[in-house]
PDB file of C-alpha atoms and ligand atoms in Angstrom:
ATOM      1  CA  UNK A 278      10.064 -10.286  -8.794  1.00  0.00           C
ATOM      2  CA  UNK A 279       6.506  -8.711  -8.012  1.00  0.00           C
ATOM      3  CA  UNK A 280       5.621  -5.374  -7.947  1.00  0.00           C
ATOM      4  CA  UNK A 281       2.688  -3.658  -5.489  1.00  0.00           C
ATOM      5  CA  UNK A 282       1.521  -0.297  -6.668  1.00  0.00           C
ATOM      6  CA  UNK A 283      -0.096   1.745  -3.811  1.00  0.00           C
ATOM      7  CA  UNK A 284      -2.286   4.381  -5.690  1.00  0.00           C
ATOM      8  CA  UNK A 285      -4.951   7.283  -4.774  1.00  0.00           C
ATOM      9  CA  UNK A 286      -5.367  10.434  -6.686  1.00  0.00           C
ATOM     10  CA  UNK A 287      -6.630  11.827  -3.929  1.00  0.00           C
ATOM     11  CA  UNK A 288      -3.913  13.359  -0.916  1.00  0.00           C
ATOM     12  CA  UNK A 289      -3.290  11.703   2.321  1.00  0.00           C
ATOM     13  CA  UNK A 290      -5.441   8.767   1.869  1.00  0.00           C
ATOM     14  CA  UNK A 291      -2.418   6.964   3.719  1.00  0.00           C
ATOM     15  CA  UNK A 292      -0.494   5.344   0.585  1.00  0.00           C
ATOM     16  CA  UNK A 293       2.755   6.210   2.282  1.00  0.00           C
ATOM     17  CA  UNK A 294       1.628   5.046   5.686  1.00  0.00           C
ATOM     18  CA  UNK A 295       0.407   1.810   3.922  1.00  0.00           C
ATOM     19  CA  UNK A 296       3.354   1.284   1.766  1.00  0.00           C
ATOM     20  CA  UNK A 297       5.991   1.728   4.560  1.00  0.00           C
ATOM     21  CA  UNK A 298       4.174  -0.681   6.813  1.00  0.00           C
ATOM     22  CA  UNK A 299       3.870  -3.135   4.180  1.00  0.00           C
ATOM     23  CA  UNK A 300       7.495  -2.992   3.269  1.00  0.00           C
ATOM     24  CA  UNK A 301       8.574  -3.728   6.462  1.00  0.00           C
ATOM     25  CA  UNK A 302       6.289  -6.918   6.858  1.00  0.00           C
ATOM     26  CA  UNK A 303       7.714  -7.998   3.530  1.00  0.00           C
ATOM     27  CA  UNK A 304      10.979  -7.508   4.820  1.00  0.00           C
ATOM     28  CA  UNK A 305      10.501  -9.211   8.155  1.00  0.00           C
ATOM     29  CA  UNK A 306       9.134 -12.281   6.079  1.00  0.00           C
ATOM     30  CA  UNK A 307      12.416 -12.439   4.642  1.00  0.00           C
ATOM     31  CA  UNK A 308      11.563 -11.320   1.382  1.00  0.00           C
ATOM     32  CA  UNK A 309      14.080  -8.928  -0.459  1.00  0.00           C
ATOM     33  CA  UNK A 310      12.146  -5.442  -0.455  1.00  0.00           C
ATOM     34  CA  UNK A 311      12.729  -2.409  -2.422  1.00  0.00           C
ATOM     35  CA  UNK A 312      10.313   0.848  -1.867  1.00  0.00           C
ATOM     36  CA  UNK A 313      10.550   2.839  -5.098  1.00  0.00           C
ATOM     37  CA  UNK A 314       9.601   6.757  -3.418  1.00  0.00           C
ATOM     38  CA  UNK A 315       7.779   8.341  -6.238  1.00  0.00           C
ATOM     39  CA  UNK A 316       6.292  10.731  -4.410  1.00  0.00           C
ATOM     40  CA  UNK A 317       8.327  14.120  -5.133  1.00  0.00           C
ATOM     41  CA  UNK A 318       7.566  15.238  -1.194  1.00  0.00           C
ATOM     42  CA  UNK A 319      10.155  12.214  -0.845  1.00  0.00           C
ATOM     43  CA  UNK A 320       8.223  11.013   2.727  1.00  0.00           C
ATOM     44  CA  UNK A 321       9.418   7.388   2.125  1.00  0.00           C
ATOM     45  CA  UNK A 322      12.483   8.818   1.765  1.00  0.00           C
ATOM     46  CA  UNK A 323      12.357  10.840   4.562  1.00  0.00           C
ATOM     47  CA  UNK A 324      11.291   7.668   6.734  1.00  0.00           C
ATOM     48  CA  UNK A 325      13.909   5.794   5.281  1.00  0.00           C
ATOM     49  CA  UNK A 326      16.665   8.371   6.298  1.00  0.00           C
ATOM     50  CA  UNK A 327      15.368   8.586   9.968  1.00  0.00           C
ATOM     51  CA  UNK A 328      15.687   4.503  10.721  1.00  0.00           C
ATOM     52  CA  UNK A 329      19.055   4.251  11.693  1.00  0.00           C
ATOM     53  CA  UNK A 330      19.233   0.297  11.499  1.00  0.00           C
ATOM     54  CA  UNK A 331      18.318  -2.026   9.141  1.00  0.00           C
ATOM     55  CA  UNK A 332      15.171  -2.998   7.043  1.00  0.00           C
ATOM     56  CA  UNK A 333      13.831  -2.590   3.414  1.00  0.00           C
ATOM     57  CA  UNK A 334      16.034  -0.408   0.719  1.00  0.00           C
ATOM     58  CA  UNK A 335      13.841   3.230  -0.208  1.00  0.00           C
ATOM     59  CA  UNK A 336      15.284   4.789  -3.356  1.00  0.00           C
ATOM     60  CA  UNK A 337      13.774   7.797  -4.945  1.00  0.00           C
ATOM     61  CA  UNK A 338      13.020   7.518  -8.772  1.00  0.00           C
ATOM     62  CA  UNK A 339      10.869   9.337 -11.278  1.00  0.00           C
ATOM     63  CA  UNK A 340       8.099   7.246 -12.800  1.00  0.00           C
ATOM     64  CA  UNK A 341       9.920   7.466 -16.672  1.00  0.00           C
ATOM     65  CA  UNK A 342      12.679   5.161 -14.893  1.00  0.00           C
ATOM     66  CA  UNK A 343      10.258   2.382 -13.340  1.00  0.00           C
ATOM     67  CA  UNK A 344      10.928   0.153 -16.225  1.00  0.00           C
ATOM     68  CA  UNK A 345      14.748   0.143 -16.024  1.00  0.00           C
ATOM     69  CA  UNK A 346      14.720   0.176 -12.052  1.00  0.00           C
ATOM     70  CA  UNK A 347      12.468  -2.979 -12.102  1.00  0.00           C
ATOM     71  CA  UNK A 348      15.711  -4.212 -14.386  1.00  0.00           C
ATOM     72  CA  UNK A 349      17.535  -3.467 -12.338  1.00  0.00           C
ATOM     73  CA  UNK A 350      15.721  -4.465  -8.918  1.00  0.00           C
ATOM     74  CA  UNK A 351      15.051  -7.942 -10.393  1.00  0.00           C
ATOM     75  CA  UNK A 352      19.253  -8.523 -11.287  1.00  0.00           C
ATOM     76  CA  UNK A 353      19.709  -7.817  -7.823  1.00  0.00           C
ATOM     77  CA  UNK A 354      17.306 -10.678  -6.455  1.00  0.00           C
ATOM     78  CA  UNK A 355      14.822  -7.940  -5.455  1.00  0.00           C
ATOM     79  CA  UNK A 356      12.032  -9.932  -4.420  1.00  0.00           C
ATOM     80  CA  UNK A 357       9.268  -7.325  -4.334  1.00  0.00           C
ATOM     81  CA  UNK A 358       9.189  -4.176  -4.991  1.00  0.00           C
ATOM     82  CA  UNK A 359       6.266  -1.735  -3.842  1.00  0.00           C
ATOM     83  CA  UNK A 360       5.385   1.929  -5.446  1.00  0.00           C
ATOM     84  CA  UNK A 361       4.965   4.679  -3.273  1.00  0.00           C
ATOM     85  CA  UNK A 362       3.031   7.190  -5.955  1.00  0.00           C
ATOM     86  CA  UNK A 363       2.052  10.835  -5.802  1.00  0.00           C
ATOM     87  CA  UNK A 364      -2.018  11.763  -5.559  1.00  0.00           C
ATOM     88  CA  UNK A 365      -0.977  14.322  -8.671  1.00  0.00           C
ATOM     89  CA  UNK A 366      -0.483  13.694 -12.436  1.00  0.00           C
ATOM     90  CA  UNK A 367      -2.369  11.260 -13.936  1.00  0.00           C
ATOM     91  CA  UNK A 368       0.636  10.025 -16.314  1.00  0.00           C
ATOM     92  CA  UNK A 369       2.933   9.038 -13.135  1.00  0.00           C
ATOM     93  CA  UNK A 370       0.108   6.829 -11.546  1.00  0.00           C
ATOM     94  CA  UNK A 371      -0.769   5.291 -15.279  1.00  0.00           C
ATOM     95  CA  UNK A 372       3.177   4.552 -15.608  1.00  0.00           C
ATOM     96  CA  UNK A 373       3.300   2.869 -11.409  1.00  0.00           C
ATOM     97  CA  UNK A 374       0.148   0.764 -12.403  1.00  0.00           C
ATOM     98  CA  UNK A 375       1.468  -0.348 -16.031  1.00  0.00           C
ATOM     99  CA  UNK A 376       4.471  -1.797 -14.521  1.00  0.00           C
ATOM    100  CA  UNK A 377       2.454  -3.519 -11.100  1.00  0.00           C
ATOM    101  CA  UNK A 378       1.086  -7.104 -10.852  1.00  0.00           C
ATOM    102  CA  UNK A 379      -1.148  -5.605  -8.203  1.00  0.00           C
ATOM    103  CA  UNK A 380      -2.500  -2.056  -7.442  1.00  0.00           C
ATOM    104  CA  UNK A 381      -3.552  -1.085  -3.759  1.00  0.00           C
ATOM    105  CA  UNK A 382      -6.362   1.527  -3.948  1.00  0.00           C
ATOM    106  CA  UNK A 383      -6.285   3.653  -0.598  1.00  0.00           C
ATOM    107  CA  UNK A 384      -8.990   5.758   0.474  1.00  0.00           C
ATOM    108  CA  UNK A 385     -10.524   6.816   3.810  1.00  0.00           C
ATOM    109  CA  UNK A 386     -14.118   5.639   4.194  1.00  0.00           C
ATOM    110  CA  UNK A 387     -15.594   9.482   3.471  1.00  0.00           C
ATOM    111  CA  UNK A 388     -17.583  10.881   0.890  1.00  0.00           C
ATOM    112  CA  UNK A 389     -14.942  12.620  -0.710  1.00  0.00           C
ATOM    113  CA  UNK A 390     -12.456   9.790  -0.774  1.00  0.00           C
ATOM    114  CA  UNK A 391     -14.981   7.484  -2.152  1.00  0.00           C
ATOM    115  CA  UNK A 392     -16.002   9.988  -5.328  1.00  0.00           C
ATOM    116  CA  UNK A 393     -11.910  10.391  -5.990  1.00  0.00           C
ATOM    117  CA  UNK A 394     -11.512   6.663  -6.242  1.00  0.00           C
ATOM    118  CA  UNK A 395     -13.482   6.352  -9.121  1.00  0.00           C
ATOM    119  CA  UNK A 396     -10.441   7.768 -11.415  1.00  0.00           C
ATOM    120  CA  UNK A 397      -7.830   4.874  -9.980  1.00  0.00           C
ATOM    121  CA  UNK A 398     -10.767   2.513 -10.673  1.00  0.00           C
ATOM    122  CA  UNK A 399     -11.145   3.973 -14.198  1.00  0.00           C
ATOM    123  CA  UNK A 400      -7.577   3.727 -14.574  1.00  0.00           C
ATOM    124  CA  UNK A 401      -6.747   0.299 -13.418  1.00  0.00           C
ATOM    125  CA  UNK A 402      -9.632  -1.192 -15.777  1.00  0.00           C
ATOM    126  CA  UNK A 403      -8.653   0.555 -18.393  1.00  0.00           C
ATOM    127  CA  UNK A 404      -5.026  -0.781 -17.767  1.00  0.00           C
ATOM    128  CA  UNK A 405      -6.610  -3.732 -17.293  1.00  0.00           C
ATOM    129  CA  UNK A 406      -4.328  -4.302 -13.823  1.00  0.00           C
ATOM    130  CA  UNK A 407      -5.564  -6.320 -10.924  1.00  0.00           C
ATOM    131  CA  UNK A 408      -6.301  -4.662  -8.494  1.00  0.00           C
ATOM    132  CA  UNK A 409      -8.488  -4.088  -4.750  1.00  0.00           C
ATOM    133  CA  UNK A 410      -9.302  -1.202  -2.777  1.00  0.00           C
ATOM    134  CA  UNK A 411      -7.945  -0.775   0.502  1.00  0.00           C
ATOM    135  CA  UNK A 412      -9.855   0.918   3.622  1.00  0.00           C
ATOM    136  CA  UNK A 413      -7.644   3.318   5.735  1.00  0.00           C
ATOM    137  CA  UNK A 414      -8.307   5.141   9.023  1.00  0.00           C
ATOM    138  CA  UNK A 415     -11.091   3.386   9.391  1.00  0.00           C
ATOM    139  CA  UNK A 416     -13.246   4.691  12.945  1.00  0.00           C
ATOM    140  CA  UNK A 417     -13.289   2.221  15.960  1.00  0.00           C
ATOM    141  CA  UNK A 418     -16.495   0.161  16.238  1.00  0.00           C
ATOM    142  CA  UNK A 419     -18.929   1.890  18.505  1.00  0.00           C
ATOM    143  CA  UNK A 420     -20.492  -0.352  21.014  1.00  0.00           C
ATOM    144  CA  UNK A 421     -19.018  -3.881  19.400  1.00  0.00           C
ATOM    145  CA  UNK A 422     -20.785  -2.618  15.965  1.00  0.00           C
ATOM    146  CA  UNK A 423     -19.080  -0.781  12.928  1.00  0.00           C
ATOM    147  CA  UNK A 424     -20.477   2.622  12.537  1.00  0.00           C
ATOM    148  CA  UNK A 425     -22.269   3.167   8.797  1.00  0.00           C
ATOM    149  CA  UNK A 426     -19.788   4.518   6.855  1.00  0.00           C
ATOM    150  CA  UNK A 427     -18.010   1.386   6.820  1.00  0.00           C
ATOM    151  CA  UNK A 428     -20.304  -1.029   5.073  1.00  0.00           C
ATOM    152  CA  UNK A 429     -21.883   1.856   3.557  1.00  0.00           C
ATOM    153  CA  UNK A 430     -18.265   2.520   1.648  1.00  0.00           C
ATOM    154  CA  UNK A 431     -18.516  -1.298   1.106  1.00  0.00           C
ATOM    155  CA  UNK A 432     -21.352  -1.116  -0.610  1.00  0.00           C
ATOM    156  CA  UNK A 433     -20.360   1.598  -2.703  1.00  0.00           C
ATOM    157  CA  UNK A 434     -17.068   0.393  -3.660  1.00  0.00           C
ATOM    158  CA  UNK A 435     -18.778  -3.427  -4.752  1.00  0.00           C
ATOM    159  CA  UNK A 436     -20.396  -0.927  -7.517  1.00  0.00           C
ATOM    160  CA  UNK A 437     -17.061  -0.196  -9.155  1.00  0.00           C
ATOM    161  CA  UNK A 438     -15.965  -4.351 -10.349  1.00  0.00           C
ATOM    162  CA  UNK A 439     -12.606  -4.070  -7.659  1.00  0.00           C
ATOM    163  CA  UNK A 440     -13.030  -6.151  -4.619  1.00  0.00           C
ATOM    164  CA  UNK A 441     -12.071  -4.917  -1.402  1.00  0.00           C
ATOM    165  CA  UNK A 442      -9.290  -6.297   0.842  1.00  0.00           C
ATOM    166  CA  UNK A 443     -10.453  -8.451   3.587  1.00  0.00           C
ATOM    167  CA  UNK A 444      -8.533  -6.196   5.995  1.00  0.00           C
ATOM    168  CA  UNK A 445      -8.505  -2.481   6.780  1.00  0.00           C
ATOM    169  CA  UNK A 446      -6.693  -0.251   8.760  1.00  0.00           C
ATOM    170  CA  UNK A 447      -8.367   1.628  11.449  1.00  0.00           C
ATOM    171  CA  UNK A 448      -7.366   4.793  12.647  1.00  0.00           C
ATOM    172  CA  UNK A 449      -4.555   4.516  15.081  1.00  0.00           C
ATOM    173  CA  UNK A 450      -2.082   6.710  16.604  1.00  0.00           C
ATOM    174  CA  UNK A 451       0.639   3.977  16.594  1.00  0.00           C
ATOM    175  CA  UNK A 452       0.664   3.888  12.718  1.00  0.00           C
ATOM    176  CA  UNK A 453       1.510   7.633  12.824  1.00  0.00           C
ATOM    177  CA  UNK A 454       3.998   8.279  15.571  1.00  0.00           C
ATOM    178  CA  UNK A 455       6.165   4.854  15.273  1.00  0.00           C
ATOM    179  CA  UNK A 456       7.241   6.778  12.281  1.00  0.00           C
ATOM    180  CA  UNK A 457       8.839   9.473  13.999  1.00  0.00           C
ATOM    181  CA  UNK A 458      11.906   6.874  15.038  1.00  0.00           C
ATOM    182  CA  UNK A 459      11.979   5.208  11.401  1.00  0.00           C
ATOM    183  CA  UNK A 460      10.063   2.317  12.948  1.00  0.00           C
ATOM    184  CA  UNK A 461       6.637   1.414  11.669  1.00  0.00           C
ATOM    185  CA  UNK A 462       3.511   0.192  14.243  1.00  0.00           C
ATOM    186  CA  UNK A 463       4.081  -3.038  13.992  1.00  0.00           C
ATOM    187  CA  UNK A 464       7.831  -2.686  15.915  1.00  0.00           C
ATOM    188  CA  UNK A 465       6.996  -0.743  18.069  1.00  0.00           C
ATOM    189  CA  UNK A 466       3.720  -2.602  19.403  1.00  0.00           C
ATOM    190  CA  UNK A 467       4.297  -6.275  18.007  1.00  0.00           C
ATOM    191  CA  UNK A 468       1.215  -7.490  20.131  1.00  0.00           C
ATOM    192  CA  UNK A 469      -0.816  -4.205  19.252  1.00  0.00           C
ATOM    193  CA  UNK A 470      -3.927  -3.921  17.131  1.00  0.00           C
ATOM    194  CA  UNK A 471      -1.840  -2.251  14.098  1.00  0.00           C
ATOM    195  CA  UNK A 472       0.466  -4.988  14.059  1.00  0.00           C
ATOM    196  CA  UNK A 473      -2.236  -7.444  13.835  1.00  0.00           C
ATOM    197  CA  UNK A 474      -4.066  -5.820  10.915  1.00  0.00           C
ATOM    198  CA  UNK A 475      -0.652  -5.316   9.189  1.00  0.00           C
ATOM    199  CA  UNK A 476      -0.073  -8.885   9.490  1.00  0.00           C
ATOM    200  CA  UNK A 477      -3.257  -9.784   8.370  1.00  0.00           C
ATOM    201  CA  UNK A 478      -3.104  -7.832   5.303  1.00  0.00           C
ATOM    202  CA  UNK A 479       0.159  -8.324   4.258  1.00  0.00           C
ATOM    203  CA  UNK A 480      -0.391 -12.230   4.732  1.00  0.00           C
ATOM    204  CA  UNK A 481      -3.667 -11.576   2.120  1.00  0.00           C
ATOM    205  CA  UNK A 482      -1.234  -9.301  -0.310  1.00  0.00           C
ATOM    206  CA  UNK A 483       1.265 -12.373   0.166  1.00  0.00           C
ATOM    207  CA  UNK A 484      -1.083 -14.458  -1.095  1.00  0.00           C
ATOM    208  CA  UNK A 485      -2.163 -12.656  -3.762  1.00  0.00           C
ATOM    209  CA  UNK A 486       1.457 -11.690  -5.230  1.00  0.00           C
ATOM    210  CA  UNK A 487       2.615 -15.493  -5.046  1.00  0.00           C
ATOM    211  CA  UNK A 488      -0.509 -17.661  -5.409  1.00  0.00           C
ATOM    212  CA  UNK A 489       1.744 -20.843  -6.396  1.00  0.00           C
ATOM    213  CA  UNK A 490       3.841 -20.669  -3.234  1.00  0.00           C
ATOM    214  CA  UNK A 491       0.593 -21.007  -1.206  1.00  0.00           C
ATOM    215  CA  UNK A 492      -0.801 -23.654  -2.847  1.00  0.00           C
ATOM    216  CA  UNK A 493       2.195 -26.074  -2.313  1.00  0.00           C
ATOM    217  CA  UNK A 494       1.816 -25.314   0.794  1.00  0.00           C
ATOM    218  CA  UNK A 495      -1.908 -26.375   1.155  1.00  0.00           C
TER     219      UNK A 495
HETATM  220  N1  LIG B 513      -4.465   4.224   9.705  1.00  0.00           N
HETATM  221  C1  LIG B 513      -4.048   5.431  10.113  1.00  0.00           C
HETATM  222  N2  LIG B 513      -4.276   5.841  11.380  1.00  0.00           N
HETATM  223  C2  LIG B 513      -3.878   7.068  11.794  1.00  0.00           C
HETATM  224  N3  LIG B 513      -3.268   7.962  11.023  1.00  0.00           N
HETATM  225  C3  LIG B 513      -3.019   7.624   9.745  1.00  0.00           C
HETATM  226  C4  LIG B 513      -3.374   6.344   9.219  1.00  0.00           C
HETATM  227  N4  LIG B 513      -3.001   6.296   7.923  1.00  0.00           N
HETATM  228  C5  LIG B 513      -2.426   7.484   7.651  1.00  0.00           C
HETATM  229  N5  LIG B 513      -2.436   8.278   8.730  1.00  0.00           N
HETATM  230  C6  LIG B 513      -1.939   9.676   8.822  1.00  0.00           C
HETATM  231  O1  LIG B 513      -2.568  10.428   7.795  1.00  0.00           O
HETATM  232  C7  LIG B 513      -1.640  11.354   7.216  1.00  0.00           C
HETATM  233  C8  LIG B 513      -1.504  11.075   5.721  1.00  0.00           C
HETATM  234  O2  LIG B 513      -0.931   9.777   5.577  1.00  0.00           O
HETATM  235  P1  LIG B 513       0.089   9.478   4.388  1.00  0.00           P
HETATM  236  O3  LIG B 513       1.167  10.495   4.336  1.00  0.00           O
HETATM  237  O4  LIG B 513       0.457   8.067   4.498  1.00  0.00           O
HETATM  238  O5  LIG B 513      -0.898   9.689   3.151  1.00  0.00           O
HETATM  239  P2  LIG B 513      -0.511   9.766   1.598  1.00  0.00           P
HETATM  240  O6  LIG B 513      -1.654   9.239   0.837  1.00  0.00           O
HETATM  241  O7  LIG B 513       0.812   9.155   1.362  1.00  0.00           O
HETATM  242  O8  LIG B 513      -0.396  11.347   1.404  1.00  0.00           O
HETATM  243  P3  LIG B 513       0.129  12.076   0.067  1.00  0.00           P
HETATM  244  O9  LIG B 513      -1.012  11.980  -0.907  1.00  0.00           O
HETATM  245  O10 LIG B 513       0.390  13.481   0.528  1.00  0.00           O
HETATM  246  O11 LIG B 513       1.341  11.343  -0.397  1.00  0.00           O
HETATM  247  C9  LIG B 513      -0.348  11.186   7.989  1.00  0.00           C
HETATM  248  O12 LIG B 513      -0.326  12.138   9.015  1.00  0.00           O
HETATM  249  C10 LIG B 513      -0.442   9.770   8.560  1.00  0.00           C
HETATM  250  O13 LIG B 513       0.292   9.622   9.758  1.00  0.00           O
HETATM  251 MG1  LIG B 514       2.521   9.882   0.409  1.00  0.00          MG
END
């Protein structure tokens, strides 16, 4: 069994929007999926609770019980499980990213975002757990071109030692409201731009969490 932290110390970076999304791709792909809600505003839970059909187990736990759960997730033939954290108290994010094989690194591409990531950076080095960053809400390109803040946050982020996913999210309304029926984007608009970065970057996570798989298959 793998386990995918999703991490920012900073609020509403999008690690719940980002972890529900992925969980569902993972599920799709047939994997067995478990998303451990350590959030205490419980909005995985909430999600979870709203989908009236099926798709990837949410359970709520408090980061002192991640070791036991992952026990217990792995006797049941969980295949991955992914860690919805809380932006507050350093201990809880130490005790999600102790117990990943990957950490996810959200942040918006702002000024503000970008000086909070350097404590999950700090963290996950001193940890030593792999890890990337991942780029959320990113603005549309203006005129076929990215506007500046995205290389620029590029840039920026190359100076911390993490590399930075191959694929971000952009800003889009689908990833917010296909929530509101316990769906995620990519169900609602399977052909839609959100479903194709969602594929993309869970394909790359994929990849990442089970190199050996991929490599019998090249
Ligand atoms: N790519 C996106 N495009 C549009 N809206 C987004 C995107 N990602 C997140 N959002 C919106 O931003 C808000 C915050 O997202 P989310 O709750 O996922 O962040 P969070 O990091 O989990 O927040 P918290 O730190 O409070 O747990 C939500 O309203 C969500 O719908
Ligand atoms: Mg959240």
């Amino acid at each position: 069994m793998k386990t995918l932290a999703v991490l920012s110390r900073k609020g509403g970076t999008g690690k719940t929007t980002l972890a529900l999304h992925l969980a569902v791709a993972a599920y799709a792909a047939g994997r067995s999926t478990l998303l451990v809600d350590l959030d205490r505003q419980r909005s995985a839970l909430t999600w979870r609770r709203q989908r009236a059909f099926s798709g990837p187990r949410v359970v709520d736990a408090k980061p002192g019980a991640l070791f036991s759960m992952q026990h217990a997730a792995e006797r049941l033939d969980t295949d991955l499980m992914i860690l919805d954290t809380s932006p507050s108290g350093e201990e809880d994010a130490e005790q999600a990213a102790r117990c990943a094989n990957f950490c996810l690194i959200v942040l918006r591409p702002n000024f503000l975002d970008l000086k909070a990531v350097a404590a999950s950076a700090e963290m996950v080095q001193r940890l030593r757990r792999p890890a990337c960053f991942v780029i959320n809400q990113a603005p549309p390109r203006r005129a076929g071109q990215e506007v500046a803040a995205i290389p620029e946050t590029v840039e920026a982020l190359e100076r911390f030692g993490i590399p930075v996913a191959p694929i971000g999210l952009r800003s889009r309304i689908a990833y917010q409201r296909s929530l509101e029926t316990g769906h995620v984007a990519q169900e609602v608009e399977p052909d839609g731009s959100a479903a194709m970065e969602i594929f993309g970057l869970w394909r790359w996570v994929e990849e990442v969490l089970w190199p050996q798989e991929f490599r019998a298959i090249a």
